[in-house]
Amino acid sequence: MKHDIALDTLPVMDDAYDLTREQIRSYQDNGHIVLRGAASPGEIECYEPVIEQLVQQHNRHTKPVHERNTYGKAFIQVGNLWEMSEAAKRFVLARRFAKIAAELMGVDGVRIYHDQALFKEPGGGHTPWHQDQIYWPLDTLHTITMWMPLVPVSEEVGSMTFASATHRSGSLSRELISDESHRTFGSYIEAKGIETVNYGALAAGDATFHAGWTLHSAPGNPTDTMREVMTIIYYADGTRALEPDSQARRNDLIRWLPGIQPGELAASPLNPIAYRRE
């Protein structure tokens, strides 16, 4: 396949992105952070075509944006690209990104939960307020998602919007991502007077990181260009699987932790260690 041609020419992103104590403290206090230049323009130039081609090949939407439900309008969603392509695998398992994730959380090592390409089409709708970890059967508070645009993101589209320090409260509702979750969490944020942060325009290769329980949403895409984003979810090595308490978590246990029983180490073949401190 085209995206696997000349694999040896793709950058190996194993070098360190140095974090300051202030950045780590800010993430741990707020549950989110932006890191500029987590990948270089040259690195993104190499990997963007790989990821974009895989999204084209695996896009399951058959209706135009305006005919879909709220979730369908939010983005084209393709998961575990690293299983589909050796080139995508090199990006997803990059030591640089995983080391950032581990250091922000303050853990010695991290595994991959799964990756997702989230491409918001021109005219795509907003992403409702939600908490990611409501889906994840992982018995830990140490989960984190890297969200990296592969193309420049304008001010009017911006980053995701985060509700600061909401990760400290754990699960706030059993609402899955929906119109109802948007109303429920929007009302909660307003009633509590919680600070919300959007990091505005982003360059390709900038990245936000947010905790699994951090409330977040994303604006729609009023532009005429695709908002191409790649995400990678990490969790602390040594985490055990939870007994699923919802159908969403049962589905995730089967898909992303195949063969793992509740109480066992969350360490299936789909969850390789991406970084371990030496």
PDB file of C-alpha atoms in Angstrom:
ATOM      1  CA  MET A   1       0.000   0.000   0.000  1.00  0.00           C
ATOM      2  CA  LYS A   2       1.098   3.535  -0.645  1.00  0.00           C
ATOM      3  CA  HIS A   3       1.201   4.475   3.029  1.00  0.00           C
ATOM      4  CA  ASP A   4       3.772   1.740   3.717  1.00  0.00           C
ATOM      5  CA  ILE A   5       6.153   2.680   0.891  1.00  0.00           C
ATOM      6  CA  ALA A   6       9.624   3.797   2.027  1.00  0.00           C
ATOM      7  CA  LEU A   7       8.955   3.092   5.690  1.00  0.00           C
ATOM      8  CA  ASP A   8      12.621   3.611   6.432  1.00  0.00           C
ATOM      9  CA  THR A   9      12.326   7.234   5.325  1.00  0.00           C
ATOM     10  CA  LEU A  10       9.693   8.102   7.954  1.00  0.00           C
ATOM     11  CA  PRO A  11      10.949   9.970  11.038  1.00  0.00           C
ATOM     12  CA  VAL A  12      11.438   7.924  14.200  1.00  0.00           C
ATOM     13  CA  MET A  13      10.141  10.206  16.935  1.00  0.00           C
ATOM     14  CA  ASP A  14      11.987   8.721  19.891  1.00  0.00           C
ATOM     15  CA  ASP A  15      13.726  11.854  21.122  1.00  0.00           C
ATOM     16  CA  ALA A  16      12.451  13.732  24.166  1.00  0.00           C
ATOM     17  CA  TYR A  17      10.159  16.746  24.304  1.00  0.00           C
ATOM     18  CA  ASP A  18      11.329  18.422  27.491  1.00  0.00           C
ATOM     19  CA  LEU A  19       8.588  19.448  29.890  1.00  0.00           C
ATOM     20  CA  THR A  20       8.977  22.017  32.644  1.00  0.00           C
ATOM     21  CA  ARG A  21       7.803  21.466  36.209  1.00  0.00           C
ATOM     22  CA  GLU A  22       5.316  24.256  35.650  1.00  0.00           C
ATOM     23  CA  GLN A  23       3.801  22.481  32.649  1.00  0.00           C
ATOM     24  CA  ILE A  24       3.439  19.229  34.568  1.00  0.00           C
ATOM     25  CA  ARG A  25       1.897  21.028  37.538  1.00  0.00           C
ATOM     26  CA  SER A  26      -0.487  22.926  35.264  1.00  0.00           C
ATOM     27  CA  TYR A  27      -1.668  19.709  33.635  1.00  0.00           C
ATOM     28  CA  GLN A  28      -2.152  17.961  36.962  1.00  0.00           C
ATOM     29  CA  ASP A  29      -4.055  20.944  38.381  1.00  0.00           C
ATOM     30  CA  ASN A  30      -6.269  21.628  35.372  1.00  0.00           C
ATOM     31  CA  GLY A  31      -6.539  18.268  33.604  1.00  0.00           C
ATOM     32  CA  HIS A  32      -5.448  19.699  30.246  1.00  0.00           C
ATOM     33  CA  ILE A  33      -2.547  21.469  28.537  1.00  0.00           C
ATOM     34  CA  VAL A  34      -1.374  22.580  25.096  1.00  0.00           C
ATOM     35  CA  LEU A  35       2.175  21.782  23.964  1.00  0.00           C
ATOM     36  CA  ARG A  36       3.354  23.642  20.892  1.00  0.00           C
ATOM     37  CA  GLY A  37       5.492  21.771  18.396  1.00  0.00           C
ATOM     38  CA  ALA A  38       5.110  18.296  19.870  1.00  0.00           C
ATOM     39  CA  ALA A  39       5.801  17.156  16.312  1.00  0.00           C
ATOM     40  CA  SER A  40       7.773  19.197  13.781  1.00  0.00           C
ATOM     41  CA  PRO A  41       6.380  20.459  10.450  1.00  0.00           C
ATOM     42  CA  GLY A  42       8.639  18.002   8.629  1.00  0.00           C
ATOM     43  CA  GLU A  43       7.385  15.075  10.709  1.00  0.00           C
ATOM     44  CA  ILE A  44       3.752  15.991  10.111  1.00  0.00           C
ATOM     45  CA  GLU A  45       4.436  16.404   6.394  1.00  0.00           C
ATOM     46  CA  CYS A  46       5.584  12.766   6.341  1.00  0.00           C
ATOM     47  CA  TYR A  47       2.787  11.255   8.445  1.00  0.00           C
ATOM     48  CA  GLU A  48      -0.267  13.300   7.418  1.00  0.00           C
ATOM     49  CA  PRO A  49      -0.657  11.543   4.028  1.00  0.00           C
ATOM     50  CA  VAL A  50      -0.414   8.146   5.755  1.00  0.00           C
ATOM     51  CA  ILE A  51      -3.199   8.936   8.204  1.00  0.00           C
ATOM     52  CA  GLU A  52      -5.347  10.829   5.697  1.00  0.00           C
ATOM     53  CA  GLN A  53      -5.285   7.888   3.278  1.00  0.00           C
ATOM     54  CA  LEU A  54      -6.305   5.427   5.991  1.00  0.00           C
ATOM     55  CA  VAL A  55      -9.209   7.663   7.006  1.00  0.00           C
ATOM     56  CA  GLN A  56     -10.388   7.813   3.396  1.00  0.00           C
ATOM     57  CA  GLN A  57     -10.198   4.030   3.117  1.00  0.00           C
ATOM     58  CA  HIS A  58     -12.051   3.331   6.368  1.00  0.00           C
ATOM     59  CA  ASN A  59     -14.614   6.150   6.462  1.00  0.00           C
ATOM     60  CA  ARG A  60     -17.960   4.418   6.998  1.00  0.00           C
ATOM     61  CA  HIS A  61     -20.212   7.462   6.557  1.00  0.00           C
ATOM     62  CA  THR A  62     -22.573   7.118   3.607  1.00  0.00           C
ATOM     63  CA  LYS A  63     -24.826  10.122   4.269  1.00  0.00           C
ATOM     64  CA  PRO A  64     -23.935  13.788   3.823  1.00  0.00           C
ATOM     65  CA  VAL A  65     -23.155  15.680   7.030  1.00  0.00           C
ATOM     66  CA  HIS A  66     -26.552  17.396   7.285  1.00  0.00           C
ATOM     67  CA  GLU A  67     -28.414  14.065   7.256  1.00  0.00           C
ATOM     68  CA  ARG A  68     -26.516  12.511  10.194  1.00  0.00           C
ATOM     69  CA  ASN A  69     -27.250  12.578  13.911  1.00  0.00           C
ATOM     70  CA  THR A  70     -25.247  14.766  16.304  1.00  0.00           C
ATOM     71  CA  TYR A  71     -22.528  12.163  16.847  1.00  0.00           C
ATOM     72  CA  GLY A  72     -22.228  11.474  13.116  1.00  0.00           C
ATOM     73  CA  LYS A  73     -21.986  15.180  12.315  1.00  0.00           C
ATOM     74  CA  ALA A  74     -19.141  15.640  14.787  1.00  0.00           C
ATOM     75  CA  PHE A  75     -16.421  13.779  12.898  1.00  0.00           C
ATOM     76  CA  ILE A  76     -15.231  10.922  10.741  1.00  0.00           C
ATOM     77  CA  GLN A  77     -13.883   8.465  13.326  1.00  0.00           C
ATOM     78  CA  VAL A  78     -11.413   5.695  12.522  1.00  0.00           C
ATOM     79  CA  GLY A  79      -9.792   3.699  15.335  1.00  0.00           C
ATOM     80  CA  ASN A  80      -6.544   1.794  15.762  1.00  0.00           C
ATOM     81  CA  LEU A  81      -4.785   2.937  12.628  1.00  0.00           C
ATOM     82  CA  TRP A  82      -1.633   1.392  14.092  1.00  0.00           C
ATOM     83  CA  GLU A  83      -3.079  -2.055  13.362  1.00  0.00           C
ATOM     84  CA  MET A  84      -3.645  -1.133   9.710  1.00  0.00           C
ATOM     85  CA  SER A  85      -0.272   0.249   8.693  1.00  0.00           C
ATOM     86  CA  GLU A  86       3.357  -0.045   9.760  1.00  0.00           C
ATOM     87  CA  ALA A  87       3.746   3.644   8.992  1.00  0.00           C
ATOM     88  CA  ALA A  88       0.818   4.605  11.233  1.00  0.00           C
ATOM     89  CA  LYS A  89       2.223   2.278  13.900  1.00  0.00           C
ATOM     90  CA  ARG A  90       5.484   4.230  13.909  1.00  0.00           C
ATOM     91  CA  PHE A  91       3.525   7.440  14.591  1.00  0.00           C
ATOM     92  CA  VAL A  92       1.200   6.000  17.246  1.00  0.00           C
ATOM     93  CA  LEU A  93       3.956   4.213  19.184  1.00  0.00           C
ATOM     94  CA  ALA A  94       6.339   7.165  19.036  1.00  0.00           C
ATOM     95  CA  ARG A  95       8.318   7.231  22.282  1.00  0.00           C
ATOM     96  CA  ARG A  96       8.295  11.046  22.349  1.00  0.00           C
ATOM     97  CA  PHE A  97       4.523  11.285  22.678  1.00  0.00           C
ATOM     98  CA  ALA A  98       4.291   8.433  25.186  1.00  0.00           C
ATOM     99  CA  LYS A  99       7.015   9.944  27.374  1.00  0.00           C
ATOM    100  CA  ILE A 100       5.091  13.226  27.470  1.00  0.00           C
ATOM    101  CA  ALA A 101       1.981  11.326  28.536  1.00  0.00           C
ATOM    102  CA  ALA A 102       3.830   9.471  31.299  1.00  0.00           C
ATOM    103  CA  GLU A 103       5.521  12.592  32.644  1.00  0.00           C
ATOM    104  CA  LEU A 104       2.327  14.644  32.670  1.00  0.00           C
ATOM    105  CA  MET A 105       0.572  11.917  34.663  1.00  0.00           C
ATOM    106  CA  GLY A 106       3.592  11.271  36.888  1.00  0.00           C
ATOM    107  CA  VAL A 107       3.870   7.548  36.117  1.00  0.00           C
ATOM    108  CA  ASP A 108       6.822   5.361  35.142  1.00  0.00           C
ATOM    109  CA  GLY A 109       5.327   3.818  32.014  1.00  0.00           C
ATOM    110  CA  VAL A 110       2.317   3.906  29.718  1.00  0.00           C
ATOM    111  CA  ARG A 111       0.467   1.555  27.401  1.00  0.00           C
ATOM    112  CA  ILE A 112      -1.669   2.381  24.400  1.00  0.00           C
ATOM    113  CA  TYR A 113      -5.413   2.021  24.926  1.00  0.00           C
ATOM    114  CA  HIS A 114      -6.188   2.861  21.323  1.00  0.00           C
ATOM    115  CA  ASP A 115      -5.711   5.575  18.732  1.00  0.00           C
ATOM    116  CA  GLN A 116      -8.369   7.422  16.762  1.00  0.00           C
ATOM    117  CA  ALA A 117      -8.340   9.707  13.760  1.00  0.00           C
ATOM    118  CA  LEU A 118     -11.040  12.349  14.251  1.00  0.00           C
ATOM    119  CA  PHE A 119     -11.584  14.301  11.045  1.00  0.00           C
ATOM    120  CA  LYS A 120     -14.202  17.057  11.273  1.00  0.00           C
ATOM    121  CA  GLU A 121     -15.555  17.752   7.803  1.00  0.00           C
ATOM    122  CA  PRO A 122     -16.381  21.192   6.385  1.00  0.00           C
ATOM    123  CA  GLY A 123     -19.740  22.022   7.913  1.00  0.00           C
ATOM    124  CA  GLY A 124     -19.235  19.368  10.584  1.00  0.00           C
ATOM    125  CA  GLY A 125     -21.118  19.844  13.824  1.00  0.00           C
ATOM    126  CA  HIS A 126     -19.945  20.457  17.358  1.00  0.00           C
ATOM    127  CA  THR A 127     -18.674  17.662  19.591  1.00  0.00           C
ATOM    128  CA  PRO A 128     -20.916  17.613  22.692  1.00  0.00           C
ATOM    129  CA  TRP A 129     -19.584  17.955  26.223  1.00  0.00           C
ATOM    130  CA  HIS A 130     -18.502  14.552  27.539  1.00  0.00           C
ATOM    131  CA  GLN A 131     -16.014  12.602  29.641  1.00  0.00           C
ATOM    132  CA  ASP A 132     -13.953  10.031  27.753  1.00  0.00           C
ATOM    133  CA  GLN A 133     -13.438   7.624  30.612  1.00  0.00           C
ATOM    134  CA  ILE A 134     -17.128   6.772  30.893  1.00  0.00           C
ATOM    135  CA  TYR A 135     -16.351   4.406  27.999  1.00  0.00           C
ATOM    136  CA  TRP A 136     -13.165   2.863  29.382  1.00  0.00           C
ATOM    137  CA  PRO A 137     -13.083  -0.230  31.663  1.00  0.00           C
ATOM    138  CA  LEU A 138      -9.789   0.878  33.228  1.00  0.00           C
ATOM    139  CA  ASP A 139      -9.293   0.892  37.000  1.00  0.00           C
ATOM    140  CA  THR A 140      -7.101   3.981  37.217  1.00  0.00           C
ATOM    141  CA  LEU A 141      -7.165   7.751  37.293  1.00  0.00           C
ATOM    142  CA  HIS A 142      -4.023   7.780  35.156  1.00  0.00           C
ATOM    143  CA  THR A 143      -5.436   8.056  31.643  1.00  0.00           C
ATOM    144  CA  ILE A 144      -4.627  10.731  29.090  1.00  0.00           C
ATOM    145  CA  THR A 145      -5.377  11.577  25.466  1.00  0.00           C
ATOM    146  CA  MET A 146      -3.083  13.339  23.029  1.00  0.00           C
ATOM    147  CA  TRP A 147      -5.045  15.341  20.427  1.00  0.00           C
ATOM    148  CA  MET A 148      -2.844  16.512  17.537  1.00  0.00           C
ATOM    149  CA  PRO A 149      -3.968  18.386  14.413  1.00  0.00           C
ATOM    150  CA  LEU A 150      -2.274  17.277  11.211  1.00  0.00           C
ATOM    151  CA  VAL A 151      -3.207  20.528   9.442  1.00  0.00           C
ATOM    152  CA  PRO A 152      -3.313  24.113  10.705  1.00  0.00           C
ATOM    153  CA  VAL A 153      -6.441  24.790  12.768  1.00  0.00           C
ATOM    154  CA  SER A 154      -7.804  28.314  12.533  1.00  0.00           C
ATOM    155  CA  GLU A 155      -8.989  30.445  15.432  1.00  0.00           C
ATOM    156  CA  GLU A 156     -12.644  29.963  14.447  1.00  0.00           C
ATOM    157  CA  VAL A 157     -12.313  26.180  14.758  1.00  0.00           C
ATOM    158  CA  GLY A 158      -9.769  26.129  17.561  1.00  0.00           C
ATOM    159  CA  SER A 159      -8.748  23.343  19.879  1.00  0.00           C
ATOM    160  CA  MET A 160     -11.152  21.402  22.016  1.00  0.00           C
ATOM    161  CA  THR A 161     -12.682  23.336  24.903  1.00  0.00           C
ATOM    162  CA  PHE A 162     -11.843  22.006  28.360  1.00  0.00           C
ATOM    163  CA  ALA A 163     -13.599  22.484  31.699  1.00  0.00           C
ATOM    164  CA  SER A 164     -10.698  23.018  34.064  1.00  0.00           C
ATOM    165  CA  ALA A 165     -10.123  20.736  37.075  1.00  0.00           C
ATOM    166  CA  THR A 166     -13.178  18.580  36.318  1.00  0.00           C
ATOM    167  CA  HIS A 167     -10.899  15.515  36.190  1.00  0.00           C
ATOM    168  CA  ARG A 168     -10.639  15.732  39.975  1.00  0.00           C
ATOM    169  CA  SER A 169     -14.301  14.864  40.381  1.00  0.00           C
ATOM    170  CA  GLY A 170     -14.185  11.545  38.537  1.00  0.00           C
ATOM    171  CA  SER A 171     -17.375  10.422  36.835  1.00  0.00           C
ATOM    172  CA  LEU A 172     -19.937  13.234  36.859  1.00  0.00           C
ATOM    173  CA  SER A 173     -22.697  11.447  34.941  1.00  0.00           C
ATOM    174  CA  ARG A 174     -23.332   8.234  33.054  1.00  0.00           C
ATOM    175  CA  GLU A 175     -24.258  10.225  29.954  1.00  0.00           C
ATOM    176  CA  LEU A 176     -22.542   9.090  26.780  1.00  0.00           C
ATOM    177  CA  ILE A 177     -21.643  11.676  24.140  1.00  0.00           C
ATOM    178  CA  SER A 178     -24.953  13.057  22.866  1.00  0.00           C
ATOM    179  CA  ASP A 179     -27.246  16.066  22.788  1.00  0.00           C
ATOM    180  CA  GLU A 180     -28.259  15.103  26.333  1.00  0.00           C
ATOM    181  CA  SER A 181     -24.651  15.015  27.573  1.00  0.00           C
ATOM    182  CA  HIS A 182     -24.154  18.477  26.082  1.00  0.00           C
ATOM    183  CA  ARG A 183     -27.153  19.856  27.979  1.00  0.00           C
ATOM    184  CA  THR A 184     -26.359  18.055  31.222  1.00  0.00           C
ATOM    185  CA  PHE A 185     -22.696  18.981  31.389  1.00  0.00           C
ATOM    186  CA  GLY A 186     -23.239  22.464  29.976  1.00  0.00           C
ATOM    187  CA  SER A 187     -25.677  23.173  32.799  1.00  0.00           C
ATOM    188  CA  TYR A 188     -23.261  21.705  35.343  1.00  0.00           C
ATOM    189  CA  ILE A 189     -20.380  23.886  34.126  1.00  0.00           C
ATOM    190  CA  GLU A 190     -22.560  26.998  34.205  1.00  0.00           C
ATOM    191  CA  ALA A 191     -24.034  26.270  37.626  1.00  0.00           C
ATOM    192  CA  LYS A 192     -20.611  25.623  39.166  1.00  0.00           C
ATOM    193  CA  GLY A 193     -18.947  28.572  37.441  1.00  0.00           C
ATOM    194  CA  ILE A 194     -16.210  26.295  36.071  1.00  0.00           C
ATOM    195  CA  GLU A 195     -13.514  27.909  33.921  1.00  0.00           C
ATOM    196  CA  THR A 196     -13.475  26.724  30.313  1.00  0.00           C
ATOM    197  CA  VAL A 197     -10.405  26.975  28.099  1.00  0.00           C
ATOM    198  CA  ASN A 198     -10.006  26.779  24.326  1.00  0.00           C
ATOM    199  CA  TYR A 199      -6.422  27.115  23.101  1.00  0.00           C
ATOM    200  CA  GLY A 200      -7.444  28.753  19.845  1.00  0.00           C
ATOM    201  CA  ALA A 201      -5.488  28.417  16.625  1.00  0.00           C
ATOM    202  CA  LEU A 202      -3.105  25.484  16.451  1.00  0.00           C
ATOM    203  CA  ALA A 203      -0.307  24.633  14.048  1.00  0.00           C
ATOM    204  CA  ALA A 204       0.006  21.149  12.616  1.00  0.00           C
ATOM    205  CA  GLY A 205       2.037  19.207  15.182  1.00  0.00           C
ATOM    206  CA  ASP A 206       0.858  21.183  18.208  1.00  0.00           C
ATOM    207  CA  ALA A 207      -0.943  18.960  20.697  1.00  0.00           C
ATOM    208  CA  THR A 208      -3.325  19.137  23.596  1.00  0.00           C
ATOM    209  CA  PHE A 209      -3.318  16.512  26.336  1.00  0.00           C
ATOM    210  CA  HIS A 210      -6.282  15.931  28.637  1.00  0.00           C
ATOM    211  CA  ALA A 211      -7.175  13.519  31.412  1.00  0.00           C
ATOM    212  CA  GLY A 212      -9.790  10.826  30.938  1.00  0.00           C
ATOM    213  CA  TRP A 213     -12.276  12.487  33.308  1.00  0.00           C
ATOM    214  CA  THR A 214     -11.738  16.056  32.050  1.00  0.00           C
ATOM    215  CA  LEU A 215     -14.957  17.434  30.612  1.00  0.00           C
ATOM    216  CA  HIS A 216     -14.438  18.679  27.073  1.00  0.00           C
ATOM    217  CA  SER A 217     -16.233  19.595  23.873  1.00  0.00           C
ATOM    218  CA  ALA A 218     -15.264  20.946  20.463  1.00  0.00           C
ATOM    219  CA  PRO A 219     -16.761  23.594  18.174  1.00  0.00           C
ATOM    220  CA  GLY A 220     -18.129  22.764  14.755  1.00  0.00           C
ATOM    221  CA  ASN A 221     -16.169  23.382  11.570  1.00  0.00           C
ATOM    222  CA  PRO A 222     -17.560  26.401   9.682  1.00  0.00           C
ATOM    223  CA  THR A 223     -14.601  26.449   7.271  1.00  0.00           C
ATOM    224  CA  ASP A 224     -14.293  24.791   3.873  1.00  0.00           C
ATOM    225  CA  THR A 225     -11.321  22.616   4.896  1.00  0.00           C
ATOM    226  CA  MET A 226     -11.149  19.327   6.782  1.00  0.00           C
ATOM    227  CA  ARG A 227     -10.020  19.528  10.411  1.00  0.00           C
ATOM    228  CA  GLU A 228      -7.645  16.549  10.479  1.00  0.00           C
ATOM    229  CA  VAL A 229      -6.780  15.371  13.985  1.00  0.00           C
ATOM    230  CA  MET A 230      -5.025  12.268  15.270  1.00  0.00           C
ATOM    231  CA  THR A 231      -5.503  11.138  18.857  1.00  0.00           C
ATOM    232  CA  ILE A 232      -3.720   8.584  21.030  1.00  0.00           C
ATOM    233  CA  ILE A 233      -5.043   7.360  24.382  1.00  0.00           C
ATOM    234  CA  TYR A 234      -2.571   6.180  27.019  1.00  0.00           C
ATOM    235  CA  TYR A 235      -2.922   4.691  30.487  1.00  0.00           C
ATOM    236  CA  ALA A 236      -0.469   3.835  33.249  1.00  0.00           C
ATOM    237  CA  ASP A 237       1.311   0.499  32.892  1.00  0.00           C
ATOM    238  CA  GLY A 238       0.094  -1.803  35.670  1.00  0.00           C
ATOM    239  CA  THR A 239      -3.555  -0.760  35.348  1.00  0.00           C
ATOM    240  CA  ARG A 240      -6.179  -3.489  35.768  1.00  0.00           C
ATOM    241  CA  ALA A 241      -9.419  -3.925  33.871  1.00  0.00           C
ATOM    242  CA  LEU A 242     -12.676  -2.961  35.555  1.00  0.00           C
ATOM    243  CA  GLU A 243     -15.837  -5.027  35.670  1.00  0.00           C
ATOM    244  CA  PRO A 244     -17.902  -3.236  32.986  1.00  0.00           C
ATOM    245  CA  ASP A 245     -20.855  -1.359  34.468  1.00  0.00           C
ATOM    246  CA  SER A 246     -22.378  -0.343  31.123  1.00  0.00           C
ATOM    247  CA  GLN A 247     -22.789  -1.666  27.606  1.00  0.00           C
ATOM    248  CA  ALA A 248     -20.314   0.947  26.384  1.00  0.00           C
ATOM    249  CA  ARG A 249     -17.636  -0.404  28.728  1.00  0.00           C
ATOM    250  CA  ARG A 250     -18.474  -3.998  27.830  1.00  0.00           C
ATOM    251  CA  ASN A 251     -18.002  -3.107  24.180  1.00  0.00           C
ATOM    252  CA  ASP A 252     -14.688  -1.399  24.912  1.00  0.00           C
ATOM    253  CA  LEU A 253     -13.427  -4.341  26.972  1.00  0.00           C
ATOM    254  CA  ILE A 254     -14.042  -6.678  24.047  1.00  0.00           C
ATOM    255  CA  ARG A 255     -12.670  -4.360  21.363  1.00  0.00           C
ATOM    256  CA  TRP A 256      -9.688  -2.676  22.992  1.00  0.00           C
ATOM    257  CA  LEU A 257      -8.700  -5.225  25.681  1.00  0.00           C
ATOM    258  CA  PRO A 258      -9.372  -8.506  23.873  1.00  0.00           C
ATOM    259  CA  GLY A 259      -9.047 -11.582  26.070  1.00  0.00           C
ATOM    260  CA  ILE A 260      -8.662  -9.565  29.274  1.00  0.00           C
ATOM    261  CA  GLN A 261     -10.986 -10.404  32.184  1.00  0.00           C
ATOM    262  CA  PRO A 262     -12.040  -7.879  34.852  1.00  0.00           C
ATOM    263  CA  GLY A 263      -9.384  -7.674  37.543  1.00  0.00           C
ATOM    264  CA  GLU A 264      -6.586  -8.774  35.230  1.00  0.00           C
ATOM    265  CA  LEU A 265      -3.775  -6.526  34.073  1.00  0.00           C
ATOM    266  CA  ALA A 266      -4.924  -4.423  31.118  1.00  0.00           C
ATOM    267  CA  ALA A 267      -2.162  -5.737  28.880  1.00  0.00           C
ATOM    268  CA  SER A 268      -3.555  -7.417  25.781  1.00  0.00           C
ATOM    269  CA  PRO A 269      -1.582  -7.597  22.509  1.00  0.00           C
ATOM    270  CA  LEU A 270      -3.455  -4.433  21.474  1.00  0.00           C
ATOM    271  CA  ASN A 271      -1.996  -2.501  24.428  1.00  0.00           C
ATOM    272  CA  PRO A 272       1.767  -2.420  23.931  1.00  0.00           C
ATOM    273  CA  ILE A 273       4.004  -0.460  26.259  1.00  0.00           C
ATOM    274  CA  ALA A 274       4.866   2.767  24.478  1.00  0.00           C
ATOM    275  CA  TYR A 275       7.207   4.186  27.118  1.00  0.00           C
ATOM    276  CA  ARG A 276       8.869   2.970  30.300  1.00  0.00           C
ATOM    277  CA  ARG A 277      11.268   5.068  32.327  1.00  0.00           C
ATOM    278  CA  GLU A 278      14.738   3.556  32.340  1.00  0.00           C
TER     279      GLU A 278
END
